[in-house]
Amino acid sequence: MRTTTRKALAATAVAASLVLTGCGGGETGESADGTITLTVKTFGQFGYDDLVAQYEASHPSVKVKQENIAKLADYTPKLQQWLTAGSGAGDVVALEEGILIKLMAKPDQFVNLLDHGAAALKGNFLDWKWQQALTPDGNKLIGLGTDIGAQGMCYRSDLFAKAGLPTDRAKVGALWPTWDGYLATGKQFAAANTGASFFDTAGTVYQNILMQQGDQTYFDRENTLIAATNPGVRKAWDQTVAMIGAGLSGKLQMWSPAWNAGFKQGSFATIPCPAWMLGQIKDQAGPENAGKWDVARVPGQGAVRGGSFLAVPAQSKHPKEAAELAKFLTSPQGQTAAFKAKNNFPSSPQAIDDPAVTGAVNEYFSDAPVGKIFGQSAKSLKPVYLGPDNQVVGDGIGDALTAIEQGKLGPDQAWTKAMNDAERAAGK
């Protein structure tokens, strides 16, 4: 799941939901009868409930306790605190791609999965996904890939019909081969006065345009800040500002209560949606909106937005057992099961080709062939280098776009502020 965007998960509330299975085992995670309890810490929705039950059934001496924090913005600082303190992280932790880059500078905080037979599993992952968690010298593997943020465009077919636009997903996708086409469609939608905005917030659109602008965004691979000089950043900014100017944004803060309510109320007609977001939309829109949402191709050539890894903290009392569990959960079979449970699109080529993925349709989203839509370009997607301070820089730019939406700053003022904030963030 992601980025950033899952960054956006950068919002508010605390809402930590704990899903507990199995029984505790004290500080060492081992009970008197020798049963080991492994704690798995994740954020968002990883879809591991059935897999955990399966693992416990085949490993009777192991119990798995899942602890989940709903929002990445709440999870990330806690994870960093646990790792710095040397306790509290448990045995297996989820690492979103943005925080992975930062933590790669501290490889001693994690178990080397190559020491636990992970090298033999390299072929189970897209090559770039494998390389992302490998130290530059190739001697240490920090994590094993879970999902990738293959993108689509989710839309409300009932609102499209109300606006006199096509509702068939192929015809909808044909409306926007490019982001300029998306802007033109948005203007048609706005002119129909349906009472809904065309999209939820400028931040989600900006992020998706940005991730299609080459292999780096705010930092180059030497971690030098290039936000102000990278033409891709400026292009994504200008296209987003044009959409704000056309009155297409619902001006909703991502992950806010109003944003969540917007799915149920039909406040906006489209939202760029990585595969992992489908579960979020379904949960927020509720059963009364089943069949009103659909999924079409995203404008442009597609890109990766989000994706995660599982790692074993060095502080784990049971690194061998924890590594085995991480290997199981990230196996092709595990990734296929997670996709079926929560639409997290696999980073495993075998799972991507699994008929359970390629033939998957999503009943809630009007039987959209989500395996085909998200899988069409998944193998050819290339990672975008984010840099260790990508999230804080991206947050600042997102805030500047929000200021434009709210009429607090003009586009030029907002750009200047965003670049100044980026300089300060990168200079920390």
Coordinates of C-alpha atoms in Angstrom, one line a residue:
M1 CA 0.0 0.0 0.0
R2 CA 1.5 3.9 0.1
T3 CA 2.7 6.8 -0.3
T4 CA 2.6 9.4 0.2
T5 CA 0.4 9.6 -0.3
R6 CA 0.0 7.4 1.6
K7 CA 1.6 10.5 2.7
A8 CA -1.7 11.8 2.6
L9 CA -2.3 9.4 5.4
A10 CA -0.6 12.3 6.8
A11 CA -3.5 13.8 8.2
T12 CA -5.1 13.6 11.5
A13 CA -6.6 11.5 14.0
V14 CA -5.1 8.8 15.9
A15 CA -7.5 5.9 15.5
A16 CA -5.3 3.0 16.2
S17 CA -7.2 -0.2 15.9
L18 CA -5.8 -3.2 17.5
V19 CA -6.6 -6.6 16.1
L20 CA -5.4 -9.2 18.5
T21 CA -5.2 -12.8 17.8
G22 CA -3.5 -15.5 19.8
C23 CA -2.2 -14.9 23.3
G24 CA 0.6 -12.9 24.7
G25 CA 3.9 -14.3 25.7
G26 CA 5.5 -11.7 28.0
E27 CA 8.5 -9.7 27.0
T28 CA 10.2 -12.5 25.2
G29 CA 7.1 -13.6 23.4
E30 CA 7.5 -17.1 24.7
S31 CA 5.1 -18.9 27.0
A32 CA 5.8 -21.6 29.6
D33 CA 4.8 -24.4 27.1
G34 CA 7.3 -23.1 24.6
T35 CA 4.7 -21.4 22.3
I36 CA 6.2 -18.4 20.6
T37 CA 4.1 -15.2 20.0
L38 CA 5.2 -13.1 17.1
T39 CA 3.9 -9.6 16.9
V40 CA 3.2 -8.1 13.4
K41 CA 2.8 -4.4 13.2
T42 CA 1.1 -2.9 10.1
F43 CA -0.8 0.2 9.0
G44 CA -3.9 0.5 6.8
Q45 CA -5.2 -2.8 5.4
F46 CA -2.8 -5.6 4.6
G47 CA -5.4 -8.4 4.5
Y48 CA -3.5 -10.9 6.6
D49 CA -6.2 -12.4 8.8
D50 CA -6.8 -15.6 6.8
L51 CA -3.0 -15.9 6.2
V52 CA -2.3 -15.7 9.9
A53 CA -4.9 -18.3 10.7
Q54 CA -3.3 -20.5 8.0
Y55 CA 0.2 -20.0 9.4
E56 CA -0.8 -20.7 13.0
A57 CA -2.5 -23.9 11.8
S58 CA 0.6 -25.1 10.1
H59 CA 2.9 -23.9 12.9
P60 CA 1.3 -25.0 16.2
S61 CA 4.1 -23.6 18.3
V62 CA 3.7 -20.1 16.9
K63 CA 1.0 -17.6 17.7
V64 CA 0.7 -14.4 15.8
K65 CA -0.5 -11.1 17.3
Q66 CA -1.5 -8.5 14.7
E67 CA -1.4 -4.9 15.7
N68 CA -2.6 -2.4 13.2
I69 CA -2.6 1.4 13.2
A70 CA -5.1 2.7 10.7
K71 CA -3.2 5.8 9.4
L72 CA 0.3 5.8 8.0
A73 CA 0.9 9.2 9.4
D74 CA 0.3 7.8 12.9
Y75 CA 2.2 4.6 12.3
T76 CA 5.4 6.1 10.9
P77 CA 6.5 8.2 13.9
K78 CA 5.6 5.3 16.3
L79 CA 7.7 2.9 14.3
Q80 CA 10.6 5.3 14.3
Q81 CA 10.3 5.7 18.1
W82 CA 10.2 1.9 18.6
L83 CA 13.3 1.4 16.4
T84 CA 15.2 4.2 18.1
A85 CA 14.3 2.9 21.6
G86 CA 15.2 -0.6 20.8
S87 CA 11.9 -2.0 22.0
G88 CA 8.2 -2.0 21.1
A89 CA 8.6 -2.8 17.4
G90 CA 7.6 -6.4 17.8
D91 CA 8.8 -9.1 15.4
V92 CA 7.6 -8.1 11.9
V93 CA 6.9 -4.5 10.8
A94 CA 5.5 -3.0 7.7
L95 CA 7.6 -0.4 5.9
E96 CA 5.9 1.9 3.4
E97 CA 8.2 2.8 0.5
G98 CA 8.7 6.4 1.7
I99 CA 9.9 5.4 5.2
L100 CA 12.0 2.5 3.8
I101 CA 14.3 4.9 2.0
K102 CA 14.9 6.8 5.3
L103 CA 15.5 3.6 7.2
M104 CA 17.9 2.2 4.6
A105 CA 20.4 4.5 6.2
K106 CA 20.1 2.6 9.4
P107 CA 20.3 -1.1 8.3
D108 CA 21.5 -2.2 11.7
Q109 CA 18.0 -1.7 13.0
F110 CA 16.9 -4.7 11.0
V111 CA 17.7 -8.4 10.6
N112 CA 19.5 -9.2 7.4
L113 CA 17.0 -11.4 5.6
L114 CA 19.7 -12.8 3.4
D115 CA 20.9 -14.6 6.6
H116 CA 17.6 -16.4 6.7
G117 CA 17.5 -17.8 3.1
A118 CA 15.8 -14.8 1.4
A119 CA 18.3 -14.9 -1.5
A120 CA 16.6 -17.9 -2.9
L121 CA 13.4 -15.9 -3.1
K122 CA 14.6 -13.1 -5.3
G123 CA 12.7 -14.4 -8.3
N124 CA 9.5 -14.0 -6.3
F125 CA 9.7 -10.3 -6.6
L126 CA 9.8 -7.7 -9.4
D127 CA 13.5 -6.9 -9.7
W128 CA 13.2 -3.2 -8.8
K129 CA 11.1 -4.1 -5.8
W130 CA 13.8 -6.4 -4.6
Q131 CA 16.5 -3.8 -5.2
Q132 CA 14.7 -1.1 -3.2
A133 CA 15.2 -3.0 0.1
L134 CA 18.8 -4.1 -0.7
T135 CA 21.7 -2.1 0.7
P136 CA 23.9 -0.5 -2.0
D137 CA 26.7 -3.1 -1.4
G138 CA 24.2 -5.9 -1.9
N139 CA 25.1 -7.5 1.4
K140 CA 21.9 -6.8 3.4
L141 CA 18.3 -7.2 2.6
I142 CA 16.1 -5.1 4.9
G143 CA 12.6 -6.2 3.7
L144 CA 10.5 -8.3 1.4
G145 CA 8.0 -6.7 -0.9
T146 CA 4.3 -6.9 -0.3
D147 CA 2.4 -4.8 -2.8
I148 CA 2.9 -2.1 -5.5
G149 CA 0.7 0.9 -6.0
A150 CA -0.5 0.2 -9.6
Q151 CA -2.9 3.0 -10.5
G152 CA -6.4 3.3 -11.8
M153 CA -9.1 6.0 -11.8
C154 CA -12.2 5.3 -9.7
Y155 CA -15.3 7.1 -10.7
R156 CA -19.0 7.3 -9.8
S157 CA -21.0 6.1 -12.8
D158 CA -24.2 7.5 -11.5
L159 CA -22.7 11.0 -11.4
F160 CA -21.2 10.6 -14.9
A161 CA -24.7 9.6 -16.2
K162 CA -26.2 12.7 -14.5
A163 CA -23.6 14.8 -16.2
G164 CA -24.4 13.3 -19.6
L165 CA -21.0 11.6 -19.8
P166 CA -20.3 8.0 -20.8
T167 CA -20.5 5.4 -17.9
D168 CA -18.9 2.4 -19.6
R169 CA -15.4 2.0 -18.1
A170 CA -13.7 1.6 -21.5
K171 CA -15.4 4.7 -22.9
V172 CA -14.7 6.6 -19.7
G173 CA -11.0 5.7 -19.9
A174 CA -11.0 6.8 -23.5
L175 CA -12.0 10.3 -22.3
W176 CA -8.6 10.9 -20.8
P177 CA -5.6 9.4 -22.5
T178 CA -3.7 12.3 -21.0
W179 CA -4.2 14.6 -18.0
D180 CA -5.2 17.3 -20.4
G181 CA -8.1 15.0 -21.4
Y182 CA -8.9 14.6 -17.8
L183 CA -9.1 18.4 -17.4
A184 CA -11.3 18.7 -20.5
T185 CA -13.7 16.0 -19.1
G186 CA -13.7 17.7 -15.8
K187 CA -14.9 21.0 -17.4
Q188 CA -17.7 19.1 -19.1
F189 CA -18.7 17.6 -15.8
A190 CA -18.6 20.9 -14.0
A191 CA -20.7 22.5 -16.7
A192 CA -23.5 20.0 -16.0
N193 CA -24.0 21.3 -12.5
T194 CA -24.6 17.9 -10.8
G195 CA -23.9 19.3 -7.4
A196 CA -20.7 17.2 -7.0
S197 CA -17.1 18.2 -7.7
F198 CA -15.1 16.4 -10.4
F199 CA -12.4 15.2 -8.0
D200 CA -11.9 15.2 -4.2
T201 CA -8.8 17.3 -3.7
A202 CA -5.9 18.7 -5.7
G203 CA -3.4 16.7 -3.7
T204 CA -4.4 13.3 -5.0
V205 CA -4.4 14.5 -8.6
Y206 CA -1.0 16.2 -8.2
Q207 CA 0.6 13.2 -6.7
N208 CA -0.5 10.9 -9.5
I209 CA 0.6 13.3 -12.2
L210 CA 3.9 13.8 -10.4
M211 CA 4.6 10.0 -10.2
Q212 CA 4.4 9.9 -14.0
Q213 CA 7.2 12.5 -14.5
G214 CA 10.3 10.3 -14.7
D215 CA 12.3 8.4 -12.2
Q216 CA 12.8 11.1 -9.6
T217 CA 10.8 13.9 -8.0
Y218 CA 12.0 16.1 -5.2
F219 CA 15.5 14.6 -4.8
D220 CA 18.1 13.1 -7.1
R221 CA 19.9 9.9 -6.3
E222 CA 22.5 11.8 -4.3
N223 CA 19.7 13.1 -2.2
T224 CA 20.1 16.7 -3.4
L225 CA 16.9 18.7 -3.4
I226 CA 15.8 19.3 -7.0
A227 CA 12.2 20.2 -6.4
A228 CA 12.5 23.7 -7.8
T229 CA 14.5 22.7 -10.8
N230 CA 12.9 19.4 -11.8
P231 CA 10.6 20.2 -14.7
G232 CA 8.4 17.2 -13.8
V233 CA 7.5 18.8 -10.5
R234 CA 6.6 22.1 -12.1
K235 CA 4.6 20.3 -14.8
A236 CA 2.6 18.4 -12.2
W237 CA 2.1 21.6 -10.2
D238 CA 0.9 23.6 -13.2
Q239 CA -1.5 21.0 -14.4
T240 CA -3.0 20.7 -11.0
V241 CA -3.3 24.5 -10.6
A242 CA -5.1 24.6 -13.9
M243 CA -7.6 22.1 -12.6
I244 CA -8.1 24.1 -9.4
G245 CA -8.7 27.2 -11.5
A246 CA -11.3 25.3 -13.5
G247 CA -13.3 24.7 -10.3
L248 CA -12.9 20.9 -10.4
S249 CA -11.7 20.3 -6.9
G250 CA -14.0 19.4 -3.9
K251 CA -11.3 21.0 -1.7
L252 CA -11.5 18.1 0.8
Q253 CA -8.5 17.3 3.0
M254 CA -7.5 13.7 2.3
W255 CA -8.2 11.3 5.1
S256 CA -10.4 13.9 6.9
P257 CA -13.9 13.0 8.1
A258 CA -15.3 15.2 5.4
W259 CA -13.3 13.3 2.8
N260 CA -14.4 10.0 4.1
A261 CA -18.0 11.1 4.2
G262 CA -17.7 12.3 0.6
F263 CA -17.5 8.7 -0.7
K264 CA -20.8 7.9 0.9
Q265 CA -22.5 11.2 -0.1
G266 CA -21.3 11.3 -3.7
S267 CA -19.5 14.6 -3.1
F268 CA -17.1 14.0 -5.9
A269 CA -17.1 12.0 -9.1
T270 CA -13.5 10.8 -9.6
I271 CA -10.4 10.0 -7.5
P272 CA -7.1 8.6 -8.7
C273 CA -6.9 5.2 -7.0
P274 CA -4.0 2.9 -6.5
A275 CA -5.1 -0.7 -6.0
W276 CA -4.8 -0.5 -2.3
M277 CA -7.3 2.4 -2.1
L278 CA -10.3 0.2 -3.3
G279 CA -10.8 -1.2 0.2
Q280 CA -10.8 2.3 1.6
I281 CA -13.4 3.5 -0.9
K282 CA -15.6 0.5 -0.3
D283 CA -15.5 0.9 3.5
Q284 CA -16.2 4.6 3.4
A285 CA -18.9 4.5 0.7
G286 CA -20.8 1.7 2.3
P287 CA -23.1 -1.0 0.9
E288 CA -25.7 1.5 -0.2
N289 CA -23.3 2.7 -2.9
A290 CA -22.3 -0.7 -4.2
G291 CA -22.4 -0.7 -8.0
K292 CA -22.2 3.1 -8.2
W293 CA -18.4 3.1 -8.2
D294 CA -16.3 1.8 -11.1
V295 CA -12.6 1.7 -12.2
A296 CA -11.2 3.0 -15.4
R297 CA -7.6 3.5 -16.7
V298 CA -5.7 6.4 -15.2
P299 CA -4.7 9.3 -17.5
G300 CA -1.1 9.1 -18.8
Q301 CA 1.1 6.0 -18.8
G302 CA 0.6 4.8 -15.3
A303 CA 3.1 4.8 -12.5
V304 CA 3.8 3.4 -9.0
R305 CA 2.1 5.2 -6.1
G306 CA 2.8 3.5 -2.9
G307 CA 3.7 0.0 -1.9
S308 CA 5.2 -1.7 1.1
F309 CA 7.6 -4.2 2.6
L310 CA 7.8 -6.5 5.6
A311 CA 11.0 -6.4 7.8
V312 CA 12.2 -8.0 11.0
P313 CA 13.5 -5.5 13.5
A314 CA 16.9 -6.4 15.1
Q315 CA 15.2 -6.1 18.5
S316 CA 13.0 -9.1 17.8
K317 CA 13.5 -11.9 20.3
H318 CA 12.8 -14.5 17.6
P319 CA 14.4 -13.3 14.4
K320 CA 14.5 -16.8 12.8
E321 CA 10.8 -17.4 13.3
A322 CA 9.9 -13.8 12.4
A323 CA 11.8 -14.1 9.1
E324 CA 10.0 -17.3 8.3
L325 CA 6.7 -15.6 8.9
A326 CA 7.7 -12.6 6.7
K327 CA 8.7 -14.9 4.0
F328 CA 5.3 -16.7 4.2
L329 CA 3.3 -13.5 4.1
T330 CA 5.2 -12.1 1.1
S331 CA 5.3 -15.3 -0.9
P332 CA 3.4 -15.4 -4.2
Q333 CA 0.6 -17.3 -2.5
G334 CA 0.6 -14.8 0.4
Q335 CA 0.5 -11.8 -2.0
T336 CA -2.3 -13.4 -4.0
A337 CA -4.3 -14.0 -0.8
A338 CA -3.7 -10.4 0.3
F339 CA -4.9 -9.1 -3.1
K340 CA -8.1 -11.2 -2.8
A341 CA -8.7 -9.9 0.7
K342 CA -7.9 -6.1 0.3
N343 CA -6.9 -5.5 -3.4
N344 CA -3.3 -4.9 -2.5
F345 CA -1.7 -5.4 -5.9
P346 CA 1.2 -8.0 -5.8
S347 CA 4.9 -7.2 -6.3
S348 CA 5.4 -10.9 -7.2
P349 CA 5.5 -11.7 -10.9
Q350 CA 4.0 -15.1 -10.1
A351 CA 1.2 -13.6 -8.2
I352 CA 0.6 -11.0 -10.9
D353 CA 0.1 -13.9 -13.4
D354 CA -2.0 -16.0 -11.0
P355 CA -5.5 -16.5 -12.5
A356 CA -6.9 -15.4 -9.1
V357 CA -5.3 -12.0 -9.8
T358 CA -5.6 -11.7 -13.6
G359 CA -9.2 -12.8 -13.6
A360 CA -10.3 -10.9 -10.5
V361 CA -13.3 -8.7 -10.7
N362 CA -14.6 -6.5 -8.0
E363 CA -18.3 -6.9 -7.4
Y364 CA -18.5 -3.6 -5.4
F365 CA -17.0 -1.7 -8.2
S366 CA -19.6 -2.8 -10.8
D367 CA -17.7 -6.0 -11.4
A368 CA -14.7 -4.1 -12.7
P369 CA -11.9 -6.4 -13.9
V370 CA -9.4 -5.0 -11.4
G371 CA -6.8 -7.7 -12.0
K372 CA -6.7 -6.7 -15.6
I373 CA -6.9 -3.0 -15.1
F374 CA -4.1 -2.8 -12.5
G375 CA -2.1 -5.6 -14.0
Q376 CA -1.9 -4.2 -17.5
S377 CA 1.2 -2.2 -16.9
A378 CA 2.3 -3.5 -13.5
K379 CA 5.3 -5.5 -14.8
S380 CA 6.6 -2.5 -16.9
L381 CA 6.2 0.0 -14.1
K382 CA 9.5 1.6 -13.0
P383 CA 10.1 2.9 -9.5
V384 CA 10.4 6.6 -8.8
Y385 CA 13.3 7.6 -6.5
L386 CA 11.8 9.5 -3.6
G387 CA 14.6 10.4 -1.2
P388 CA 14.7 10.3 2.6
D389 CA 12.8 13.5 3.1
N390 CA 10.3 13.0 0.3
Q391 CA 7.3 12.9 2.6
V392 CA 7.9 16.1 4.4
V393 CA 8.6 18.0 1.2
G394 CA 5.6 16.5 -0.4
D395 CA 3.4 17.5 2.6
G396 CA 4.6 21.1 2.2
I397 CA 3.7 21.1 -1.5
G398 CA 0.3 19.5 -0.8
D399 CA -0.3 22.2 1.9
A400 CA 0.5 24.9 -0.7
L401 CA -2.0 23.5 -3.2
T402 CA -4.6 23.4 -0.4
A403 CA -3.9 27.1 0.2
I404 CA -4.7 27.8 -3.4
E405 CA -7.9 25.8 -3.2
Q406 CA -9.0 27.7 -0.1
G407 CA -8.1 31.1 -1.7
K408 CA -5.5 31.8 0.9
L409 CA -2.6 32.1 -1.6
G410 CA -2.3 32.7 -5.3
P411 CA -0.5 30.1 -7.4
D412 CA 2.8 32.1 -7.6
Q413 CA 2.8 32.8 -3.9
A414 CA 2.0 29.2 -3.1
W415 CA 4.8 27.9 -5.3
T416 CA 7.3 30.2 -3.7
K417 CA 6.2 29.1 -0.2
A418 CA 6.3 25.5 -1.2
M419 CA 9.9 25.7 -2.5
N420 CA 11.0 27.7 0.6
D421 CA 9.4 25.1 2.9
A422 CA 11.1 22.3 0.9
E423 CA 14.5 24.0 1.4
R424 CA 13.9 24.2 5.1
A425 CA 12.7 20.6 5.3
A426 CA 15.7 19.2 3.3
G427 CA 18.1 21.3 5.4
K428 CA 17.1 19.6 8.7

